Every structure is written in structure tokens, then in C-alpha cells.
Amino acid sequence: MISDIDRQNFIKAWQRILSADRVLLVSHINPDVDALSSLGVFIEIFKRMGKEFLALAEKKTDDYYFLPGFENIISSKEELLKVVKSKYNKGQELDKDWLNFFDIVVTLDCGSLDRTFLVEDIKNIKDLMLDTQVIEIDHHVKVGSYADIEIKIQLSSNTELLYYFLKENKIEIDRNVANCILAGMLTDTGNFLYSSVSDKTLKIASEMMSLGAQFPKLLQNTWRNKNFWEMKLWGMALANLKVNKKYNIAFSVLTYDNLRFFKESTNALGSDVFGDIVGFISSLSDAKTFLLLREEERGKIKGSLRVGSGENVEKIDVAYLASFLGGGGHKKAAGFMVNGSIIKDKDLYIIK
Ligand SMILES: [Mn+2]
């Protein structure tokens, strides 16, 4: 599963990181537990080493405050630029080449350049011929290249990938790092339910527990943490569930008005609530593919696709399907976003 080239890249990437004075760590917009935990792994190691770094995850919410390194993650590019300006540019305005303040940018769990929220800035590295190096560490299907060192391996979670990275470089896994690795694996596999779980995944999970990772605490904070309104939203998604026998697909739809009701009732919907719902729906045995469509923002429809279990499901590739709609992800779990509105007309949903 891990090739010799991957191993060489692990070593090369770590050598570059070691020789860097300043590192910028970046994970994806609307970060989930795997994204935040991937940052957490490096943050904890860098703190131990006394290495200078900044970390960004655009639109980070407070849901996962219990993760190690969480307080070191900046939650918007705007805020990041302010810190860079005051720390490294004597309070002067920044130019387009501001990434030059970092020797290395490490992107984690991002899937594609878009998801880093630093598209133009990273493109500027080449255009302006900056010295900054980009290292990409990701477990999604490849959609394009932008990094000097690209480490892309399809594993259960990005933190499972980081486990192999740490082992190859003989970097100590302490209790905090173990918690990060287990948290990412746990959540990206729907509590070890998805087919992306291998015997290795479980072995690593067990090793993380023996290194001090707190499985019950992580489960409590990532899964057994639903509030009343989230439960109601699950109820609505389940009530709207339909099965299309012809295409073997089960789907649920949440319209803008459905969701507005929840947004007005509470501001405490967990950031991963939709991922959790579609993960649950995918355990239905009457279909092989699953889709949750919702209009969270007016005029923008998000879709999450999952593959269920059963015969011949290994032939289904939802990342391929999502790519036609400008999205991506994994063979078994993918997503997309399209412009449009969902209109309910009696029993039919129409997209306009
Ligand atoms: Mn992930």
C-alpha cells in the first residue's frame, strides 16, 4: 500500500521541513476532525522541537476544541495575514509574495488546491519565482498537481497517512499526537464502519491507544455529542429519504426552507452534521449508492455521495461521478457543489 516512492518522499519532505526556519501548515476550508487532527500532529511535533510555524484552517469552528493543537490553528486567511504582517513584516502591508515569509507550506487533507483557500497565493509561488516549497500530504483521489513534493496515498484518513510518515522518519508519537491520529481515523471512517478500514487501520488504532490516545473521550466528543436540533435534522433527512430502485440509489433532500428553520432555531448545528447523516443513510441495505442534497446557502446546492456495502459495490466510484459536477473525493465518499435552488413540488424535487 505504501510504495518505495512514498517512503522516499516521506524522508525528503521531512528533511526539507527540518531545514526550514518557518513553516506554514494549511488544511481545508470548513475543516473536519481529520483536517484539524492532521494540523494537530505537526503542531504538537513542532512545539516539541521549538520550530516556528503558523497553521490555517479557513472557517474553523469551535466544535473540536478538545483536539491537541487546536488553539494554535488560525481560522481565517484574513487573520493569518494580520499575524504574518505584524510578526514578519514589521507591521507593513503585505505584497502578493507574502508566502515568501515561509520556507515551506505543508497542505494537509486538502484534496485539491481550491480547498486550501490559498489558490492565488500558492500559484504566485511559481509565477513570482519564490523560494517557498510546497509539500502536499493528502489521502484523496488526485485531481491536479501544485506541490513540489506530492504525497498522495488513498488511506482511511489523512492521519493514517501521517502515521506512516512519522514511522518512516522515526518521529516519536506521544500521547497528543496519538490522540490526533486516532481522532482522524475514527471520524473519517464513521467510527471504523467504512470499507476504507483495513486490518492496518485497526492495528494503528490499537497502537495509538497503547500510546495514550483516549478512545472513549474522542468518541464522546465526535459522535456522542449530538444536540436536540441535530437529532431533529437527522429526523427530517430520514423522513425525506427515497429509494430509486432503477439506479440503486437512495437519496435525501434538504431544501433551503428546511434548513432555514434549523438555522433560526439554533446556532449549534455541528459542522459535520451532513457528513454524519449521509454516513448513517449509507448503512441502508436497499441501495448501493447514497446521496444527500442540501441547499445550505441560497442558490448553492451541496451534494454528498457515499457507497454502501454489499455485492459488487467495489465497482462503484462516486468520486468519478462527483467529478462531472466539479467535485471530487474518494471512490466510496465524494462531494460536489453546484449553483441552483431546490424547489419542492408535491412529491418531486426540482433543481433550478
Ligand atoms: Mn480526511
Coordinates of C-alpha atoms and ligand atoms in Angstrom, one line a residue:
M1 CA 0.0 0.0 0.0
I2 CA 2.9 2.4 0.8
S3 CA 5.3 2.3 -2.1
D4 CA 9.1 2.9 -2.1
I5 CA 8.5 6.2 -3.8
D6 CA 6.1 7.2 -1.0
R7 CA 8.8 6.3 1.5
Q8 CA 11.4 8.3 -0.3
N9 CA 9.0 11.2 -0.3
F10 CA 8.3 10.9 3.4
I11 CA 12.1 11.2 4.1
K12 CA 12.6 14.0 1.5
A13 CA 9.6 16.0 2.9
W14 CA 10.8 15.7 6.5
Q15 CA 14.4 16.7 5.6
R16 CA 13.0 19.8 4.0
I17 CA 10.8 20.6 6.9
L18 CA 13.8 20.1 9.3
S19 CA 15.9 22.5 7.4
A20 CA 13.1 25.1 7.2
D21 CA 13.1 28.1 9.6
R22 CA 9.4 28.8 9.2
V23 CA 6.6 26.5 8.2
L24 CA 3.0 27.3 7.2
L25 CA 0.6 24.4 7.8
V26 CA -2.7 24.5 5.9
S27 CA -5.7 22.3 5.9
H28 CA -9.0 22.6 4.1
I29 CA -11.8 25.1 4.4
N30 CA -14.6 24.0 6.8
P31 CA -12.1 21.6 8.5
D32 CA -13.4 18.3 9.8
V33 CA -11.7 16.3 12.6
D34 CA -9.2 14.7 10.2
A35 CA -8.2 18.1 8.8
L36 CA -7.7 19.6 12.3
S37 CA -6.0 16.5 13.6
S38 CA -3.6 16.5 10.7
L39 CA -2.6 20.0 11.6
G40 CA -2.5 18.9 15.3
V41 CA 0.0 16.2 14.5
F42 CA 2.5 18.7 13.1
I43 CA 1.7 21.4 15.6
E44 CA 2.4 19.1 18.6
I45 CA 5.7 17.9 17.0
F46 CA 6.8 21.4 16.1
K47 CA 6.0 22.7 19.6
R48 CA 8.1 19.8 21.0
M49 CA 11.0 20.8 18.6
G50 CA 10.6 24.5 19.1
K51 CA 10.0 25.0 15.4
E52 CA 8.5 28.2 14.2
F53 CA 5.1 27.7 12.4
L54 CA 1.7 29.1 11.7
A55 CA -1.4 27.0 11.0
L56 CA -4.5 27.8 9.0
A57 CA -7.9 26.2 8.5
E58 CA -10.4 28.6 7.0
K59 CA -13.8 28.6 8.8
K60 CA -12.6 26.5 11.7
T61 CA -15.5 26.3 14.3
D62 CA -15.2 25.6 18.0
D63 CA -16.7 22.1 17.8
Y64 CA -13.5 20.2 18.2
Y65 CA -11.7 22.3 20.8
F66 CA -10.6 19.1 22.6
L67 CA -8.1 18.2 19.8
P68 CA -4.4 18.8 20.6
G69 CA -3.0 21.8 18.9
F70 CA -6.5 23.3 18.3
E71 CA -5.7 26.6 19.9
N72 CA -2.8 27.2 17.5
I73 CA -5.0 27.0 14.4
I74 CA -5.9 30.3 12.8
S75 CA -9.5 30.2 11.5
S76 CA -9.3 32.7 8.6
K77 CA -6.8 33.9 5.9
E78 CA -7.5 37.4 7.0
E79 CA -6.4 36.7 10.5
L80 CA -3.4 34.8 9.2
L81 CA -2.3 37.8 7.1
K82 CA -2.6 40.0 10.1
V83 CA -0.3 37.7 12.1
V84 CA 2.2 37.5 9.2
K85 CA 2.2 41.3 8.8
S86 CA 2.8 42.0 12.5
K87 CA 5.3 39.1 13.1
Y88 CA 7.4 39.1 10.0
N89 CA 6.8 42.4 8.1
K90 CA 7.2 45.0 10.9
G91 CA 3.5 45.9 10.6
Q92 CA 3.9 46.9 6.9
E93 CA 1.2 45.9 4.4
L94 CA 1.9 42.6 2.6
D95 CA 2.6 42.1 -1.1
K96 CA 1.5 39.3 -3.3
D97 CA 4.7 37.4 -2.4
W98 CA 3.8 37.2 1.3
L99 CA 4.2 33.3 1.3
N100 CA 8.0 34.1 0.9
F101 CA 8.0 34.6 4.6
F102 CA 7.7 30.8 4.9
D103 CA 10.3 28.3 3.7
I104 CA 7.7 25.6 3.4
V105 CA 4.0 25.3 3.0
V106 CA 2.6 22.0 4.1
T107 CA -1.0 21.3 2.9
L108 CA -2.9 18.5 4.7
D109 CA -6.1 16.6 3.8
C110 CA -6.9 19.3 1.1
G111 CA -8.0 17.1 -1.9
S112 CA -7.4 20.0 -4.3
L113 CA -5.7 23.4 -4.4
D114 CA -9.1 25.1 -4.1
R115 CA -9.7 23.6 -0.7
T116 CA -6.6 25.3 0.7
F117 CA -8.2 28.7 0.4
L118 CA -4.8 30.0 -0.8
V119 CA -5.2 29.3 -4.5
E120 CA -3.8 32.6 -5.9
D121 CA -1.1 32.8 -3.2
I122 CA 0.2 29.3 -3.9
K123 CA 0.1 29.9 -7.7
N124 CA 2.1 33.1 -7.1
I125 CA 5.0 31.0 -5.7
K126 CA 5.7 29.8 -9.3
D127 CA 4.7 32.9 -11.0
L128 CA 6.8 35.2 -8.9
M129 CA 9.6 32.5 -8.6
L130 CA 9.6 32.5 -4.8
D131 CA 11.8 30.1 -2.9
T132 CA 8.9 28.7 -0.8
Q133 CA 8.5 25.0 -1.3
V134 CA 5.0 23.3 -1.2
I135 CA 4.6 19.8 0.3
E136 CA 1.2 18.2 -0.2
I137 CA 0.1 15.4 2.1
D138 CA -3.3 14.1 1.2
H139 CA -5.4 10.9 1.1
H140 CA -7.9 11.9 -1.6
V141 CA -8.1 11.0 -5.3
K142 CA -5.7 13.1 -7.3
V143 CA -7.3 15.9 -9.3
G144 CA -4.3 18.1 -10.1
S145 CA -0.7 18.9 -9.1
Y146 CA 0.6 22.0 -7.4
A147 CA 3.2 20.8 -4.9
D148 CA 7.0 20.3 -5.1
I149 CA 6.6 17.1 -3.1
E150 CA 3.3 15.4 -3.6
I151 CA 2.4 12.7 -1.1
K152 CA -1.0 11.2 -2.1
I153 CA -2.0 7.9 -0.8
Q154 CA -5.5 6.6 -0.5
L155 CA -5.9 5.5 3.1
S156 CA -8.8 5.6 5.6
S157 CA -7.8 9.1 6.7
N158 CA -5.1 11.7 6.4
T159 CA -3.9 10.9 9.9
E160 CA -3.4 7.3 9.0
L161 CA -1.1 8.5 6.2
L162 CA 0.7 10.7 8.8
Y163 CA 1.2 7.6 10.9
Y164 CA 3.3 6.1 8.1
F165 CA 5.1 9.4 7.6
L166 CA 6.1 9.6 11.3
K167 CA 7.2 5.9 11.4
E168 CA 9.4 6.2 8.3
N169 CA 11.0 9.3 9.8
K170 CA 11.3 7.8 13.3
I171 CA 9.4 10.7 14.9
E172 CA 8.1 10.0 18.3
I173 CA 4.4 9.6 18.7
D174 CA 3.5 11.0 22.1
R175 CA 0.0 11.0 23.7
N176 CA -1.1 14.2 22.0
V177 CA 0.0 13.0 18.6
A178 CA -1.6 9.6 19.2
N179 CA -4.9 11.3 20.1
C180 CA -4.7 13.3 16.8
I181 CA -4.0 10.2 14.7
L182 CA -6.8 8.2 16.3
A183 CA -9.3 11.1 16.1
G184 CA -8.8 11.5 12.3
M185 CA -9.0 7.7 11.7
L186 CA -12.1 7.4 13.9
T187 CA -14.1 10.2 12.2
D188 CA -13.1 9.7 8.6
T189 CA -14.2 6.0 8.8
G190 CA -17.6 6.7 10.5
N191 CA -16.2 5.0 13.7
F192 CA -14.4 2.3 11.7
L193 CA -17.5 1.3 9.8
Y194 CA -16.5 2.2 6.2
S195 CA -14.8 -0.2 3.8
S196 CA -11.7 2.1 3.8
V197 CA -10.8 0.4 7.1
S198 CA -8.1 -2.2 6.7
D199 CA -6.5 -4.5 9.2
K200 CA -3.7 -2.0 9.4
T201 CA -6.1 0.8 10.3
L202 CA -7.3 -1.2 13.3
K203 CA -3.7 -2.1 14.2
I204 CA -2.7 1.5 14.1
A205 CA -5.7 2.5 16.2
S206 CA -4.8 -0.1 18.8
E207 CA -1.2 1.1 18.8
M208 CA -2.4 4.7 19.3
M209 CA -4.5 3.6 22.3
S210 CA -1.5 1.9 23.9
L211 CA 0.4 5.2 23.4
G212 CA -2.3 7.0 25.4
A213 CA -5.0 8.0 22.9
Q214 CA -8.3 8.3 24.7
F215 CA -10.8 6.4 22.5
P216 CA -13.9 7.0 24.8
K217 CA -13.2 10.7 25.1
L218 CA -12.7 11.1 21.3
L219 CA -15.9 9.2 20.7
Q220 CA -17.8 11.3 23.2
N221 CA -16.6 14.5 21.6
T222 CA -17.1 13.5 18.0
W223 CA -20.0 11.1 17.9
R224 CA -22.0 11.1 21.2
N225 CA -22.2 14.9 21.1
K226 CA -25.5 15.5 19.1
N227 CA -27.7 18.2 20.4
F228 CA -31.5 18.3 20.2
W229 CA -31.7 20.2 16.9
E230 CA -29.2 18.0 15.2
M231 CA -31.3 15.0 16.2
K232 CA -34.4 16.8 14.6
L233 CA -32.4 17.5 11.5
W234 CA -31.4 13.8 11.2
G235 CA -35.2 13.1 11.6
M236 CA -36.0 15.3 8.7
A237 CA -33.3 13.9 6.5
L238 CA -34.6 10.4 7.3
A239 CA -38.2 11.4 6.7
N240 CA -37.3 12.7 3.2
L241 CA -35.3 9.6 2.3
K242 CA -36.3 8.0 -1.0
V243 CA -35.0 4.9 -2.9
N244 CA -34.7 4.8 -6.7
K245 CA -34.7 1.1 -7.5
K246 CA -33.7 1.5 -11.1
Y247 CA -30.4 3.2 -10.3
N248 CA -30.0 1.5 -6.9
I249 CA -29.6 4.9 -5.2
A250 CA -31.1 6.2 -2.0
F251 CA -31.3 9.9 -1.6
S252 CA -32.5 12.6 0.7
V253 CA -33.0 16.3 0.1
L254 CA -33.0 19.2 2.5
T255 CA -34.3 22.4 0.9
Y256 CA -33.3 25.9 1.9
D257 CA -36.5 26.3 3.8
N258 CA -36.0 23.1 5.7
L259 CA -32.6 24.2 6.8
R260 CA -33.6 27.8 7.5
F261 CA -35.8 26.5 10.2
F262 CA -32.8 24.9 11.9
K263 CA -30.6 27.9 11.4
E264 CA -33.2 30.1 13.0
S265 CA -33.8 27.7 15.9
T266 CA -30.2 27.1 16.8
N267 CA -26.7 28.2 16.0
A268 CA -25.3 24.9 17.4
L269 CA -25.5 22.6 14.5
G270 CA -22.2 20.7 14.4
S271 CA -20.1 21.4 11.3
D272 CA -20.1 17.7 10.2
V273 CA -23.8 17.1 10.7
F274 CA -24.4 16.4 7.0
G275 CA -21.5 14.1 6.7
D276 CA -22.7 12.2 9.7
I277 CA -26.2 11.9 8.2
V278 CA -25.1 10.6 4.8
G279 CA -22.8 8.2 6.6
F280 CA -25.7 6.8 8.5
I281 CA -28.0 6.6 5.5
S282 CA -25.4 4.6 3.7
S283 CA -26.0 1.7 6.0
L284 CA -29.4 1.1 4.3
S285 CA -29.3 -2.2 2.6
D286 CA -31.9 -1.3 -0.1
A287 CA -29.5 0.7 -2.2
K288 CA -25.8 0.8 -3.2
T289 CA -25.2 4.5 -3.7
F290 CA -26.4 7.3 -1.5
L291 CA -26.8 11.0 -2.0
L292 CA -27.6 13.8 0.4
L293 CA -28.5 17.0 -1.4
R294 CA -29.0 20.3 0.5
E295 CA -29.2 24.0 -0.1
E296 CA -27.5 25.4 3.0
E297 CA -26.9 28.8 1.3
R298 CA -29.4 30.2 -1.1
G299 CA -28.5 29.3 -4.6
K300 CA -25.8 26.8 -3.7
I301 CA -26.6 23.1 -3.6
K302 CA -24.1 20.7 -1.9
G303 CA -24.2 17.0 -2.5
S304 CA -22.5 14.2 -0.6
L305 CA -22.2 10.8 -2.2
R306 CA -21.4 7.5 -0.5
V307 CA -21.2 3.9 -1.5
G308 CA -22.8 1.3 0.7
S309 CA -21.9 -2.3 1.3
G310 CA -23.0 -5.5 -0.4
E311 CA -22.3 -7.2 -3.6
N312 CA -20.4 -5.5 -6.5
V313 CA -20.1 -2.2 -4.7
E314 CA -16.3 -2.2 -5.4
K315 CA -17.2 -1.3 -9.0
I316 CA -18.9 2.0 -7.9
D317 CA -16.8 5.1 -8.0
V318 CA -18.6 8.2 -6.7
A319 CA -15.5 10.4 -7.0
Y320 CA -15.8 9.8 -10.7
L321 CA -19.5 10.8 -10.6
A322 CA -18.7 13.9 -8.5
S323 CA -16.0 15.0 -10.9
F324 CA -18.6 15.6 -13.6
L325 CA -20.1 18.2 -11.2
G326 CA -16.8 19.8 -10.4
G327 CA -16.3 17.9 -7.2
G328 CA -14.1 15.0 -6.0
G329 CA -13.2 12.9 -3.1
H330 CA -12.7 9.1 -2.7
K331 CA -14.2 6.2 -4.6
K332 CA -16.5 5.5 -1.7
A333 CA -17.2 9.0 -0.4
A334 CA -17.3 12.1 -2.5
G335 CA -18.9 15.5 -2.7
F336 CA -19.7 18.4 -5.1
M337 CA -21.3 21.8 -5.1
V338 CA -23.4 23.3 -8.0
N339 CA -25.3 26.6 -8.3
G340 CA -29.1 26.3 -8.2
S341 CA -32.0 26.1 -5.9
I342 CA -34.0 23.0 -4.9
I343 CA -37.8 23.5 -5.3
K344 CA -40.3 21.1 -3.8
D345 CA -43.3 20.5 -6.0
K346 CA -45.7 18.0 -4.3
D347 CA -43.6 14.8 -4.3
L348 CA -41.0 16.0 -6.7
Y349 CA -37.8 17.9 -6.1
I350 CA -36.8 20.2 -9.0
I351 CA -33.4 21.9 -9.3
K352 CA -33.5 25.3 -10.9
Ligands
MN1 MN -9.8 13.3 5.6

